[in-house]
GROMACS .gro file of N, CA and C in nm:
model
  198
    1UNK      N    1   0.293   0.096  -2.756
    1UNK     CA    2   0.273   0.206  -2.658
    1UNK      C    3   0.215   0.129  -2.533
    2UNK      N    4   0.068   0.075  -2.572
    2UNK     CA    5   0.008   0.071  -2.445
    2UNK      C    6   0.059  -0.082  -2.382
    3UNK      N    7   0.113  -0.173  -2.479
    3UNK     CA    8   0.202  -0.312  -2.448
    3UNK      C    9   0.284  -0.291  -2.343
    4UNK      N   10   0.392  -0.177  -2.390
    4UNK     CA   11   0.503  -0.132  -2.281
    4UNK      C   12   0.464  -0.041  -2.188
    5UNK      N   13   0.350   0.012  -2.167
    5UNK     CA   14   0.286   0.082  -2.048
    5UNK      C   15   0.231  -0.043  -1.999
    6UNK      N   16   0.201  -0.157  -1.999
    6UNK     CA   17   0.127  -0.223  -1.943
    6UNK      C   18   0.255  -0.322  -1.840
    7UNK      N   19   0.373  -0.337  -1.941
    7UNK     CA   20   0.517  -0.422  -1.969
    7UNK      C   21   0.518  -0.346  -1.804
    8UNK      N   22   0.567  -0.194  -1.787
    8UNK     CA   23   0.610  -0.142  -1.725
    8UNK      C   24   0.551  -0.115  -1.556
    9UNK      N   25   0.424  -0.146  -1.573
    9UNK     CA   26   0.341  -0.106  -1.465
    9UNK      C   27   0.354  -0.255  -1.363
   10UNK      N   28   0.371  -0.337  -1.481
   10UNK     CA   29   0.390  -0.499  -1.401
   10UNK      C   30   0.511  -0.508  -1.338
   11UNK      N   31   0.626  -0.477  -1.414
   11UNK     CA   32   0.755  -0.419  -1.327
   11UNK      C   33   0.742  -0.371  -1.180
   12UNK      N   34   0.668  -0.249  -1.182
   12UNK     CA   35   0.678  -0.159  -1.069
   12UNK      C   36   0.569  -0.297  -0.990
   13UNK      N   37   0.468  -0.288  -1.024
   13UNK     CA   38   0.412  -0.391  -0.917
   13UNK      C   39   0.496  -0.507  -0.870
   14UNK      N   40   0.557  -0.553  -0.921
   14UNK     CA   41   0.667  -0.652  -0.878
   14UNK      C   42   0.744  -0.616  -0.804
   15UNK      N   43   0.794  -0.506  -0.803
   15UNK     CA   44   0.861  -0.393  -0.735
   15UNK      C   45   0.823  -0.407  -0.582
   16UNK      N   46   0.700  -0.337  -0.608
   16UNK     CA   47   0.603  -0.319  -0.450
   16UNK      C   48   0.589  -0.430  -0.390
   17UNK      N   49   0.551  -0.578  -0.429
   17UNK     CA   50   0.501  -0.710  -0.396
   17UNK      C   51   0.643  -0.741  -0.336
   18UNK      N   52   0.758  -0.710  -0.395
   18UNK     CA   53   0.873  -0.735  -0.322
   18UNK      C   54   0.934  -0.687  -0.200
   19UNK      N   55   0.884  -0.545  -0.202
   19UNK     CA   56   0.937  -0.511  -0.071
   19UNK      C   57   0.849  -0.507   0.030
   20UNK      N   58   0.689  -0.541  -0.008
   20UNK     CA   59   0.606  -0.564   0.085
   20UNK      C   60   0.629  -0.685   0.159
   21UNK      N   61   0.684  -0.783   0.058
   21UNK     CA   62   0.710  -0.883   0.119
   21UNK      C   63   0.843  -0.933   0.202
   22UNK      N   64   0.918  -0.802   0.203
   22UNK     CA   65   1.058  -0.777   0.276
   22UNK      C   66   1.072  -0.779   0.410
   23UNK      N   67   0.931  -0.720   0.438
   23UNK     CA   68   0.925  -0.617   0.558
   23UNK      C   69   0.806  -0.719   0.679
   24UNK      N   70   0.799  -0.756   0.724
   24UNK     CA   71   0.681  -0.793   0.837
   24UNK      C   72   0.603  -0.715   0.862
   25UNK      N   73   0.617  -0.592   0.885
   25UNK     CA   74   0.511  -0.494   0.883
   25UNK      C   75   0.430  -0.428   0.787
   26UNK      N   76   0.494  -0.454   0.684
   26UNK     CA   77   0.434  -0.427   0.589
   26UNK      C   78   0.326  -0.537   0.534
   27UNK      N   79   0.404  -0.648   0.511
   27UNK     CA   80   0.341  -0.771   0.518
   27UNK      C   81   0.193  -0.782   0.568
   28UNK      N   82   0.186  -0.783   0.716
   28UNK     CA   83   0.096  -0.797   0.810
   28UNK      C   84   0.006  -0.669   0.774
   29UNK      N   85   0.024  -0.551   0.755
   29UNK     CA   86  -0.047  -0.462   0.719
   29UNK      C   87  -0.128  -0.495   0.591
   30UNK      N   88  -0.039  -0.542   0.482
   30UNK     CA   89  -0.105  -0.565   0.364
   30UNK      C   90  -0.180  -0.666   0.361
   31UNK      N   91  -0.210  -0.776   0.469
   31UNK     CA   92  -0.269  -0.889   0.484
   31UNK      C   93  -0.433  -0.830   0.556
   32UNK      N   94  -0.403  -0.734   0.635
   32UNK     CA   95  -0.530  -0.674   0.696
   32UNK      C   96  -0.619  -0.594   0.593
   33UNK      N   97  -0.553  -0.518   0.551
   33UNK     CA   98  -0.609  -0.409   0.444
   33UNK      C   99  -0.661  -0.505   0.340
   34UNK      N  100  -0.609  -0.568   0.255
   34UNK     CA  101  -0.656  -0.681   0.155
   34UNK      C  102  -0.765  -0.755   0.219
   35UNK      N  103  -0.790  -0.800   0.314
   35UNK     CA  104  -0.888  -0.854   0.378
   35UNK      C  105  -1.010  -0.781   0.409
   36UNK      N  106  -1.015  -0.647   0.405
   36UNK     CA  107  -1.149  -0.562   0.399
   36UNK      C  108  -1.195  -0.594   0.239
   37UNK      N  109  -1.294  -0.592   0.261
   37UNK     CA  110  -1.419  -0.622   0.099
   37UNK      C  111  -1.412  -0.486   0.073
   38UNK      N  112  -1.345  -0.505  -0.109
   38UNK     CA  113  -1.298  -0.347  -0.205
   38UNK      C  114  -1.191  -0.284  -0.142
   39UNK      N  115  -1.124  -0.306  -0.088
   39UNK     CA  116  -0.966  -0.300  -0.049
   39UNK      C  117  -0.847  -0.398  -0.144
   40UNK      N  118  -0.803  -0.309  -0.217
   40UNK     CA  119  -0.707  -0.410  -0.331
   40UNK      C  120  -0.598  -0.366  -0.308
   41UNK      N  121  -0.475  -0.421  -0.425
   41UNK     CA  122  -0.393  -0.351  -0.377
   41UNK      C  123  -0.304  -0.246  -0.427
   42UNK      N  124  -0.374  -0.154  -0.502
   42UNK     CA  125  -0.372   0.007  -0.571
   42UNK      C  126  -0.429   0.086  -0.445
   43UNK      N  127  -0.545   0.041  -0.339
   43UNK     CA  128  -0.590   0.127  -0.217
   43UNK      C  129  -0.448   0.101  -0.109
   44UNK      N  130  -0.441  -0.078  -0.114
   44UNK     CA  131  -0.361  -0.050  -0.033
   44UNK      C  132  -0.206   0.016   0.015
   45UNK      N  133  -0.147   0.023  -0.123
   45UNK     CA  134  -0.049   0.077  -0.186
   45UNK      C  135  -0.055   0.247  -0.141
   46UNK      N  136  -0.149   0.282  -0.221
   46UNK     CA  137  -0.165   0.400  -0.176
   46UNK      C  138  -0.200   0.429  -0.031
   47UNK      N  139  -0.280   0.384   0.083
   47UNK     CA  140  -0.283   0.405   0.208
   47UNK      C  141  -0.143   0.383   0.294
   48UNK      N  142  -0.057   0.278   0.230
   48UNK     CA  143   0.084   0.299   0.282
   48UNK      C  144   0.191   0.420   0.249
   49UNK      N  145   0.156   0.460   0.152
   49UNK     CA  146   0.241   0.567   0.112
   49UNK      C  147   0.183   0.667   0.180
   50UNK      N  148   0.068   0.710   0.158
   50UNK     CA  149  -0.007   0.831   0.241
   50UNK      C  150   0.027   0.830   0.393
   51UNK      N  151   0.013   0.713   0.451
   51UNK     CA  152   0.024   0.731   0.602
   51UNK      C  153   0.178   0.675   0.634
   52UNK      N  154   0.258   0.626   0.544
   52UNK     CA  155   0.386   0.616   0.588
   52UNK      C  156   0.381   0.442   0.681
   53UNK      N  157   0.268   0.413   0.613
   53UNK     CA  158   0.268   0.263   0.677
   53UNK      C  159   0.199   0.300   0.818
   54UNK      N  160   0.099   0.376   0.791
   54UNK     CA  161   0.049   0.392   0.952
   54UNK      C  162   0.117   0.493   1.079
   55UNK      N  163   0.231   0.506   1.068
   55UNK     CA  164   0.300   0.551   1.142
   55UNK      C  165   0.304   0.735   1.129
   56UNK      N  166   0.267   0.755   1.030
   56UNK     CA  167   0.234   0.923   1.015
   56UNK      C  168   0.135   0.981   1.101
   57UNK      N  169   0.040   0.904   1.157
   57UNK     CA  170  -0.043   0.956   1.251
   57UNK      C  171  -0.083   0.949   1.381
   58UNK      N  172  -0.076   0.972   1.512
   58UNK     CA  173  -0.079   0.876   1.610
   58UNK      C  174  -0.193   0.883   1.655
   59UNK      N  175  -0.315   0.910   1.597
   59UNK     CA  176  -0.445   0.859   1.644
   59UNK      C  177  -0.488   0.820   1.501
   60UNK      N  178  -0.599   0.733   1.513
   60UNK     CA  179  -0.672   0.685   1.394
   60UNK      C  180  -0.774   0.764   1.354
   61UNK      N  181  -0.829   0.886   1.456
   61UNK     CA  182  -0.917   0.981   1.409
   61UNK      C  183  -0.846   1.088   1.330
   62UNK      N  184  -0.707   1.074   1.327
   62UNK     CA  185  -0.635   1.215   1.258
   62UNK      C  186  -0.621   1.147   1.119
   63UNK      N  187  -0.622   1.026   1.096
   63UNK     CA  188  -0.625   0.945   0.948
   63UNK      C  189  -0.731   0.966   0.914
   64UNK      N  190  -0.832   0.959   0.965
   64UNK     CA  191  -1.008   0.961   0.895
   64UNK      C  192  -1.061   1.101   0.887
   65UNK      N  193  -0.984   1.167   0.944
   65UNK     CA  194  -1.037   1.341   0.931
   65UNK      C  195  -0.995   1.378   0.789
   66UNK      N  196  -0.876   1.310   0.769
   66UNK     CA  197  -0.850   1.410   0.650
   66UNK      C  198  -0.850   1.355   0.541
   0.00000   0.00000   0.00000
């Protein structure tokens, strides 16, 4: 069961990477975020989802305050 779950996770990660690589804005933001020490794949994707690729908030302080 664990091996099956790991394979499914890998498939989802590949799909996410494919989506990131097809959009120049996502790719740029991905490169910027992952260049920050301590920010990896999972945190970057979570930030994309939460902020709708940083278009959900009109000001950076709104993002920080939540």
